[in-house]
Every structure is written in C-alpha cells, then in structure tokens.
CSV table of C-alpha atoms and ligand atoms in Angstrom, one decimal:
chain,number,residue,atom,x,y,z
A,1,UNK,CA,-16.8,8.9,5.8
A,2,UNK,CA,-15.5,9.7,9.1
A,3,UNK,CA,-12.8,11.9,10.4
A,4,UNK,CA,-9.2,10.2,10.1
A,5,UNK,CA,-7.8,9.1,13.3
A,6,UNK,CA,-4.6,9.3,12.1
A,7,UNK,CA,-2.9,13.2,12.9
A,8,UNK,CA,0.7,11.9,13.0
A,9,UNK,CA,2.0,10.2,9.7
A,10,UNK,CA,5.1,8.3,10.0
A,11,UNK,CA,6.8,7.3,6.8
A,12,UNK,CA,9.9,4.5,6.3
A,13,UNK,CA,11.2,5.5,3.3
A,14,UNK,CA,12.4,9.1,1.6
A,15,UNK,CA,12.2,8.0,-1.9
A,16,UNK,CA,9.3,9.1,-4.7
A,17,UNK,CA,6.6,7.5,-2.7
A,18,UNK,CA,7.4,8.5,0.3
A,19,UNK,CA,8.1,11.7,-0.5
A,20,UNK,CA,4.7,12.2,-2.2
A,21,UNK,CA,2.8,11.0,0.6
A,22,UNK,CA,4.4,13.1,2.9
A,23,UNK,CA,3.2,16.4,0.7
A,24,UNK,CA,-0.2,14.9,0.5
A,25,UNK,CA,-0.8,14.0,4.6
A,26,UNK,CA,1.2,17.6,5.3
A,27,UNK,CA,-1.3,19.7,2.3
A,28,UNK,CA,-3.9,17.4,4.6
A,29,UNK,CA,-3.1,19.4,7.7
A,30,UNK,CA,-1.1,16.1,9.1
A,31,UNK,CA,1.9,16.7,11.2
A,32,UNK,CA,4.4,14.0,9.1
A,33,UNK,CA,7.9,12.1,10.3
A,34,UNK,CA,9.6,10.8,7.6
A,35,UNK,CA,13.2,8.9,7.5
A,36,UNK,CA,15.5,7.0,4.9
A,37,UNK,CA,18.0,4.5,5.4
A,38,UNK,CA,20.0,7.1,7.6
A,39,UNK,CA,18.5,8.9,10.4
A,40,UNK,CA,16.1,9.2,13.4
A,41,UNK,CA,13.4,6.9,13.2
A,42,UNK,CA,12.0,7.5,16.7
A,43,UNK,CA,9.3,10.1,15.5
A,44,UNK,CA,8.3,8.1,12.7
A,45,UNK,CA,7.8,5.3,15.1
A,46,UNK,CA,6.1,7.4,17.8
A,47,UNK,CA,3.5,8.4,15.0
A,48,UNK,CA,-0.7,6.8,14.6
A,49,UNK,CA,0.6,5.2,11.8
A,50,UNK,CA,3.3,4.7,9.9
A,51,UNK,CA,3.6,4.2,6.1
A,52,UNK,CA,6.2,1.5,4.6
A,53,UNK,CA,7.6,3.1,1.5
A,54,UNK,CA,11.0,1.1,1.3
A,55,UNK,CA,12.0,-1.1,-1.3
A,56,UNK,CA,10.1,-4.3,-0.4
A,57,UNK,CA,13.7,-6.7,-0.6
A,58,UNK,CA,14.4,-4.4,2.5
A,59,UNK,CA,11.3,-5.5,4.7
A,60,UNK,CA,13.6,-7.5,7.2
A,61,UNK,CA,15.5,-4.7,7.6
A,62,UNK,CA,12.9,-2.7,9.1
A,63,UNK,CA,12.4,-0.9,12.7
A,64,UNK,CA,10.2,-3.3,15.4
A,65,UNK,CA,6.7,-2.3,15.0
A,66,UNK,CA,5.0,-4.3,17.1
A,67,UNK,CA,1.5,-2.3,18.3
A,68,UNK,CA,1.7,-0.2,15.3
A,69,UNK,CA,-1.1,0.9,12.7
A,70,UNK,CA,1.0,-0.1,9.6
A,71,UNK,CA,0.2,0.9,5.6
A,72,UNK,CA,2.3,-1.3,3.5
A,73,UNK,CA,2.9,0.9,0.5
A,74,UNK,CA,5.4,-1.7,-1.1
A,75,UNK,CA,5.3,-3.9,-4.0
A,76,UNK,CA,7.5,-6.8,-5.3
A,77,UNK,CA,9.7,-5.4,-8.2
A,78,UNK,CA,12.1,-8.5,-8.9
A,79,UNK,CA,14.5,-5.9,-11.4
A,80,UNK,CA,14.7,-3.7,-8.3
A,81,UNK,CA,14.6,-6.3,-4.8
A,82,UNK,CA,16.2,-9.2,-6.5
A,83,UNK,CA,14.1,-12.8,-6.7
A,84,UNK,CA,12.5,-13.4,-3.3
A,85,UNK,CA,10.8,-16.8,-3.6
A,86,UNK,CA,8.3,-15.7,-0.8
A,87,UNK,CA,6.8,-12.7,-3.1
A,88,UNK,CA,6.7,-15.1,-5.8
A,89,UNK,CA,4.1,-17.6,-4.4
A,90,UNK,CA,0.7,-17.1,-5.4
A,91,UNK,CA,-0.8,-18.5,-2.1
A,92,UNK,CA,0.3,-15.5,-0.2
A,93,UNK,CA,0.3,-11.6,-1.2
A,94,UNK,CA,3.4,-9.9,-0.2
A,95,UNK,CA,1.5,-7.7,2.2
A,96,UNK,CA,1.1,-11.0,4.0
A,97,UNK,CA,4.5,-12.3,4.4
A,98,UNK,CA,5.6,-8.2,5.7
A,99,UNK,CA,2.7,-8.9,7.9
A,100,UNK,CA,4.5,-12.2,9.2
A,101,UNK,CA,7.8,-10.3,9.7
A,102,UNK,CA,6.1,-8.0,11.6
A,103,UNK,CA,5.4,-9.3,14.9
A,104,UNK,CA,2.6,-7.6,16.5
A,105,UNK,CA,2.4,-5.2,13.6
A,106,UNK,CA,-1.5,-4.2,12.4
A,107,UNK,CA,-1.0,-4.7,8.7
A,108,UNK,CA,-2.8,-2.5,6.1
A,109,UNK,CA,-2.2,-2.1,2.7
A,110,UNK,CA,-2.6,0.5,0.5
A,111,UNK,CA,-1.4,3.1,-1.1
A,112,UNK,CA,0.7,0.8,-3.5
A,113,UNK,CA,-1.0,0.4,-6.6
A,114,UNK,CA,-1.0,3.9,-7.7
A,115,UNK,CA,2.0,5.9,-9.9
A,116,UNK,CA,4.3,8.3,-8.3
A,117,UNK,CA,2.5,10.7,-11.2
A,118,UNK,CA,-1.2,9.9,-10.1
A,119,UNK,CA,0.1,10.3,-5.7
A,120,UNK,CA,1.7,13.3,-7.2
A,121,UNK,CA,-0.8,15.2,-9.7
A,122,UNK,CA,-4.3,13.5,-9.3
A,123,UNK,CA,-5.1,13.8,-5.9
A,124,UNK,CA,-8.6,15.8,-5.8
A,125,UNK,CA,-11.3,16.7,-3.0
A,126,UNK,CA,-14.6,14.2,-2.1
A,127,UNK,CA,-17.1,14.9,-4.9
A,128,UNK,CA,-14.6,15.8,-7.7
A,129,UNK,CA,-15.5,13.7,-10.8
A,130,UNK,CA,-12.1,13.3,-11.7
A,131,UNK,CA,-11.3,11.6,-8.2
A,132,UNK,CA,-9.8,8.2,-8.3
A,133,UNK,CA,-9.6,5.2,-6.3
A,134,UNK,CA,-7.0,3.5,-3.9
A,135,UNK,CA,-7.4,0.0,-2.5
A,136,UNK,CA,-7.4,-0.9,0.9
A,137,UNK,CA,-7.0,-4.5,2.0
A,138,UNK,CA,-6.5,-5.7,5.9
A,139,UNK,CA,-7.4,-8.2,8.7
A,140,UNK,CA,-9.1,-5.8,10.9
A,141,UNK,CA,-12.4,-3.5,9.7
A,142,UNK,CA,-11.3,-0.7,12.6
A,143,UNK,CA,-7.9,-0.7,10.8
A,144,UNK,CA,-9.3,-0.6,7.5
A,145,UNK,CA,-11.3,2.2,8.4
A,146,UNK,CA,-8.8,4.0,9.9
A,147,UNK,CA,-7.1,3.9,7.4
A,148,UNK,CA,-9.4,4.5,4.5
A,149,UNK,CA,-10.3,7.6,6.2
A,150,UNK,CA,-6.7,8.6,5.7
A,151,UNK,CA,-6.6,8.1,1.7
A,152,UNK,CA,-9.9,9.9,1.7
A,153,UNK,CA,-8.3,13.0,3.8
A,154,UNK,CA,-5.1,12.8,1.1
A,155,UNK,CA,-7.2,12.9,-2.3
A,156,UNK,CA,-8.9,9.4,-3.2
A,157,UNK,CA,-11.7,7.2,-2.8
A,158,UNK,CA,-10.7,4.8,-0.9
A,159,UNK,CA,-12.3,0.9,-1.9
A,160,UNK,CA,-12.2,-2.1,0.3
A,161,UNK,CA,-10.9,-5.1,-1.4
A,162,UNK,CA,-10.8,-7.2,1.5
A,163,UNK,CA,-8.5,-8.9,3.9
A,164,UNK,CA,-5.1,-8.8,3.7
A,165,UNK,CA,-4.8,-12.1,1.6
A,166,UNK,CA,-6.8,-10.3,-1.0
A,167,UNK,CA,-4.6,-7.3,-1.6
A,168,UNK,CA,-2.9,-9.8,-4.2
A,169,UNK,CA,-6.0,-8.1,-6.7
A,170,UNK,CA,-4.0,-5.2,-6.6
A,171,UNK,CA,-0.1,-6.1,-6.7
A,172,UNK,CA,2.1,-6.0,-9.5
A,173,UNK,CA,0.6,-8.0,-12.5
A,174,UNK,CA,-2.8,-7.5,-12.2
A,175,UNK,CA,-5.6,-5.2,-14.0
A,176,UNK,CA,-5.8,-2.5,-11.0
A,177,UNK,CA,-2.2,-2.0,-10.6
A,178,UNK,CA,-0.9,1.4,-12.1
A,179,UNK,CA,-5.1,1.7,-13.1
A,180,UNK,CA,-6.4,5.3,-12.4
A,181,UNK,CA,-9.9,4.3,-12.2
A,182,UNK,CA,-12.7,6.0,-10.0
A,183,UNK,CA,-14.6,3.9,-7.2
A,184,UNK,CA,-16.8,2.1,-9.3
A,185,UNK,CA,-14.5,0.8,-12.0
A,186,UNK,CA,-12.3,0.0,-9.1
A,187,UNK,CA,-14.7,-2.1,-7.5
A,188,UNK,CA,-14.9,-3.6,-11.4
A,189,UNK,CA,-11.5,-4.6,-11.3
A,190,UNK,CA,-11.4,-5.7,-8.0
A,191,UNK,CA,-14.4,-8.1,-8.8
A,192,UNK,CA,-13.2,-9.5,-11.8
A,193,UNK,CA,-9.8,-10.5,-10.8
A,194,UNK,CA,-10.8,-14.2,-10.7
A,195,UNK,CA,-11.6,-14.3,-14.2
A,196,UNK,CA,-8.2,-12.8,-15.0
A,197,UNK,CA,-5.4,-14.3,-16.3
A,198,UNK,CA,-3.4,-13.7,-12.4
A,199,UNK,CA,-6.5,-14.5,-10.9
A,200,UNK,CA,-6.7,-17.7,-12.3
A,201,UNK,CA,-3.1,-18.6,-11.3
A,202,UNK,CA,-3.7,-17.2,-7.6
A,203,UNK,CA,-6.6,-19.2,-7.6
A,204,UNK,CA,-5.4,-22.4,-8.6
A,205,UNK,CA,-2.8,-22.1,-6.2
A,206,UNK,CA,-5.0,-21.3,-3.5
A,207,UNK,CA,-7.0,-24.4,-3.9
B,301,NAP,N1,7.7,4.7,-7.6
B,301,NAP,C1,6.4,4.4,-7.7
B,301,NAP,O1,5.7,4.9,-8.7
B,301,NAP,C2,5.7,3.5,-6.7
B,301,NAP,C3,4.3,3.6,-6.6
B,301,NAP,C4,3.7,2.8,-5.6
B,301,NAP,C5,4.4,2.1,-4.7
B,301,NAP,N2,5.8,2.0,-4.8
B,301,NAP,C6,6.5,1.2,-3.9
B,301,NAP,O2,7.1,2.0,-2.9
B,301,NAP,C7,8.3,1.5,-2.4
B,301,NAP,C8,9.3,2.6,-2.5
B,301,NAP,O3,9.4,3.0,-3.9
B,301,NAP,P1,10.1,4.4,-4.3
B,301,NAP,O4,9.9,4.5,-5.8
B,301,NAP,O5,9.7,5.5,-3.4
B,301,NAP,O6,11.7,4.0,-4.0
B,301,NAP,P2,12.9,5.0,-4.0
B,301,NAP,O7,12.6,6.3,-4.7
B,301,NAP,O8,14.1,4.2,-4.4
B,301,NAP,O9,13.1,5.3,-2.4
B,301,NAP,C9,13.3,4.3,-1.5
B,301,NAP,C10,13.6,4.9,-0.1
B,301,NAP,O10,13.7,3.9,0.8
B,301,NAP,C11,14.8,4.2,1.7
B,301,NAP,N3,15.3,3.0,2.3
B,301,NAP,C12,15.9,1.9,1.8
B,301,NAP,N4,16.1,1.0,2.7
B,301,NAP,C13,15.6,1.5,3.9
B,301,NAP,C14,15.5,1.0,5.2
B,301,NAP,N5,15.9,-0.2,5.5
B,301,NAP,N6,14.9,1.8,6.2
B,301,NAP,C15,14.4,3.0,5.9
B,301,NAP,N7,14.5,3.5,4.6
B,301,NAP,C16,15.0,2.8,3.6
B,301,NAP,C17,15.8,4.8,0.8
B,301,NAP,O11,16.8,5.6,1.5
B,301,NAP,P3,18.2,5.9,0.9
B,301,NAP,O12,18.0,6.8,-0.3
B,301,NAP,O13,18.9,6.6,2.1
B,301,NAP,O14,18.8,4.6,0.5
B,301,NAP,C18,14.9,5.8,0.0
B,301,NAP,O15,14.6,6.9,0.7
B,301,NAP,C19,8.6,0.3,-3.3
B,301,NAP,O16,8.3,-0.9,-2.6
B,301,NAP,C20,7.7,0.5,-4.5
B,301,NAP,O17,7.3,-0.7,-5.1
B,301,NAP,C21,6.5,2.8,-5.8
C-alpha cells in the first residue's frame, strides 16, 4: 500500500464520528482541523482532505468544496435527518446525491459503515489478524487510492467496492453496514449484495 497523501485531515463535524477520526488521523501522526456547527472552518477547508461527519439532513448546509478531496462519512438515518425522499431512492446512493450538491467536490466515501465502538476500539496495525475492513467507493481510482491509503494509515483494511453508485452495498440496510468483518469477508459481503434482499430492490430499481 502506499504512503497516504493526505498529512492534513479536515473534519465537518464534532460529534462521535468525527471525534473518533480525529484521534485516529492524530495517533496516525496527521496534523487534524476539526469544526461543528459553530466555528472556524477555514483550516478544515484549507486541509488534503476533508472528512464529512455531519448529520446527512444537513448536507446543504455545508461549506463550498469545490477542488476538494472529500470522504463522505454520512449515512441516511430517517429517526435522526427527517424523511428526505432523495436518500430514499434506490437508484442513487446518498453519497451520490452529496456528491451532486457538491459542485466540483471529489467525492469518496467511506468511513461510514463502521460503529463509533469499532472507529473507537478496533483500530489495529497492517498484519494484525484481528484487523477489519472499511469500504471505499468513488469515481476516481487516484481518489480512491488516496484515500484507502488513509484508512490503512488509521487502523483498517481498506476494500474497494467500487464507484460511487456502488457505495449503496454498504449504507444503512444492508449486510456490511455495522459488520466488523476482515478483508476477505468484506469482499463476501460486498459481492453478494445482489442476492440480498436490498440488493434486489436497488437492482430492480436500477433497471
Ligand atoms: N455514530 C455512529 O456510530 C456513526 C458511525 C458511522 C457514521 N456515522 C455518520 O456520521 C455522521 C455524524 O454522526 P455522529 O454520530 O458523529 O453525530 P453527532 O454525534 O450528533 O455529531 C454531529 C456533529 O455535526 C455537527 N454539525 C451539525 N450540523 C453541522 C454543519 N452544518 N456544519 C458543521 N458541523 C455540523 C454537530 O455540531 P453541534 O454539536 O455544534 O450541533 C456535531 O458536532 C452521521 O451522518 C452518521 O450517520 C455515525
């Protein structure tokens, strides 16, 4: 794997998420910028990348990002963001429609399907055999690269799933979300998500 590009971490959002992925890039030897709803987010936007780790009903709310390396950490929680018809459409995976908001934005997701307990307790060096697996989905390989070479540096294995379309395997309501599995059942999941029961929705839908 190589070296992470990223050495500035920007995060949009001071809640459990973003709080445990600023401990993880900082234990990582990243310098990290992290803001809430309230406060300076110039050095979080200044940063190689900045991580979304809002609630998702707030992603028109967000700061222009146009040019920037983006990790969508969100995911559609109706009790939480209200119903939003747009994350509710099988065609499209909400990474996609944040993606569409975000003019100009590089859009990779990631970092979304795991617990705030697994970001915060199971994070382990390359070669551990307890190390699990984090799903990365995007439209551009250098981006995906990039940025699975971040989520090796913080702890995990990172596994491609895809373009940005497919980071639906891994939202809310499907086998891999919340799933602490290792690379290869990962890549299990991932591959069997068309004979599940929300693969065979999205699918319908898509055709
Ligand atoms: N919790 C989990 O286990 C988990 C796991 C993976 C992914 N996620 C996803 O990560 C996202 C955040 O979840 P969380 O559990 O960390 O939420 P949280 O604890 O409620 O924290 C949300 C944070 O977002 C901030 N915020 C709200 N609107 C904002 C805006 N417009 N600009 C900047 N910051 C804003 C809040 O700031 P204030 O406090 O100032 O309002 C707060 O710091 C959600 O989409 C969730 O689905 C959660």
């Amino acid at each position: 794997m190589a070296t992470s590009s990223i050495q500035t971490l920007g995060i949009l959002g001071a809640g459990r998420i973003g709080r445990a992925i600023r401990d993880l890039a900082t234990a990582a030897g990243l310098d990290v910028a992290m803001v809430g709803s309230k406060g300076d987010v110039a050095p979080v936007l200044t940063a190689d990348a900045v991580v979304l780790a809002v609630p998702l009903g707030q992603y028109r709310n967000l700061p222009r990002l146009e040019g920037a390396l983006v990790i969508d950490a969100m995911n559609y929680w109706w009790e939480l963001d209200g119903h939003l018809a747009q994350f509710e459409d099988p065609t499209t995976s909400s990474s996609e429609v944040v993606a569409r908001e975000l003019t100009g934005a590089r859009v990779v997701k990631a970092l979304n399907h795991l617990s705030g307990y697994a970001l915060e307790e199971l994070a382990r060096s390359p070669g551990d055999e307890e190390r699990i697996a984090v799903a990365v989905a995007g439209d551009n390989d250098a981006d995906i690269e990039t940025v699975s070479a971040l989520v090796d540096r913080i702890g995990f294995d990172p596994v491609v799933a895809g373009d940005l379309s497919a980071g639906v395997k891994f939202e809310p309501l499907t086998e891999a979300f919340g799933a602490d599995a290792d690379s290869a059942e990962l890549i299990a999941i991932l591959a069997r998500f068309w004979d599940s029961q929300r693969g065979r929705v999205v699918g319908r839908a898509r055709n």
